[in-house]
């Protein structure tokens, strides 16, 4: 009671100080600085704080960016004519389309397989959960470049691909491994199977973010485990899953350049084929980099609108601008 009485006395003292013309500092560091008392007992609107540091930083950034752009466009070692000539070259556009196909197929494999592995990790079946953990451990533990090279040279390990009854001479299907696993197929397998491991962790984090009481409520309604996941857990986990999934896809787009080591026919492969003949290495690398920036930028915008759609009905701290976060 004495503590409450002291608090009331402090509050009355503060109000008296305001009425007498004293200044009261704001308790918010980010807020207006000092509201000033005016005759009549009210408070005048505080003066807006001038953010001089932001203007200085913006000026420095503009100067640095301007200098970089000037050096880029005036550097005699950069062949701007070659860049403009090959930016929309048919070979480059063909490789760009292959990169898009590879990324979309690998992401589809990653989403389906990642969800399956994540649900297996949450299973009460010890064998199933152990296999899912082992899969994630292996593919996250080996470099993607090693996996790409392995699938590109799988014929050295297995000359023919055969389907039949093990330990018998019964064979239903048989073909040469190189005929079945082309560079494009090898690139898709390498990117897709690697993406499954990482995407499974994204899904698992989303599943774990759902409160356990939601499962108990679904179980009280008589739902099976599959119905719980489908109707209760996964819809709520989606809001948590979308941002890292978008980041994973952007990483996958850039990682697709690694398939150039097995001549996967992607954007970087086409650029390498061209500069191997005209020796315009830097110019062709800039062409490839520009197209990668376009792809990742389009993906980023799509991710933004997906996040907004999935976040409807949830309070967020940063609305209305791309790039703002709560």
Coordinates of N, CA and C in Angstrom, one line a residue, residues 148-153 182-184 186-187 258-265 269:
X148 N 26.9 -32.4 -57.3 CA 26.7 -32.1 -58.7 C 27.7 -33.0 -59.5
X149 N 28.9 -32.9 -59.1 CA 29.9 -33.7 -59.9 C 29.7 -35.2 -59.8
X150 N 29.2 -35.7 -58.6 CA 28.9 -37.1 -58.4 C 27.8 -37.5 -59.4
X151 N 26.7 -36.8 -59.4 CA 25.6 -37.2 -60.3 C 26.0 -37.0 -61.8
X152 N 26.9 -36.1 -62.1 CA 27.3 -35.9 -63.4 C 28.2 -37.1 -63.9
X153 N 28.8 -37.8 -62.9 CA 29.7 -38.9 -63.3 C 29.2 -40.2 -62.7
X182 N 21.1 -37.8 -68.1 CA 21.8 -36.7 -68.9 C 22.3 -35.6 -68.0
X183 N 23.1 -34.7 -68.5 CA 23.5 -33.6 -67.7 C 22.4 -32.8 -67.0
X184 N 21.3 -32.6 -67.8 CA 20.2 -31.9 -67.2 C 19.5 -32.7 -66.1
X186 N 21.0 -35.0 -64.3 CA 21.9 -35.1 -63.2 C 21.9 -33.8 -62.4
X187 N 21.8 -32.6 -63.1 CA 21.7 -31.3 -62.4 C 20.5 -31.2 -61.6
X258 N 26.3 -23.8 -60.4 CA 27.3 -24.9 -60.2 C 27.2 -26.0 -61.2
X259 N 26.0 -26.2 -61.8 CA 25.9 -27.3 -62.8 C 26.7 -27.0 -64.0
X260 N 27.3 -25.8 -64.2 CA 28.2 -25.6 -65.3 C 29.4 -26.5 -65.3
X261 N 29.7 -27.1 -64.2 CA 30.9 -27.9 -64.2 C 30.6 -29.3 -64.9
X262 N 29.4 -29.6 -65.1 CA 29.0 -30.8 -65.8 C 28.3 -30.5 -67.1
X263 N 28.5 -29.2 -67.6 CA 27.9 -28.8 -68.8 C 26.4 -29.0 -68.8
X264 N 25.7 -28.4 -67.7 CA 24.3 -28.6 -67.6 C 23.4 -27.8 -68.5
X265 N 24.1 -27.0 -69.3 CA 23.3 -26.2 -70.3 C 22.6 -25.0 -69.7
X269 N 26.7 -21.9 -68.1 CA 27.3 -22.8 -69.1 C 27.4 -22.1 -70.5

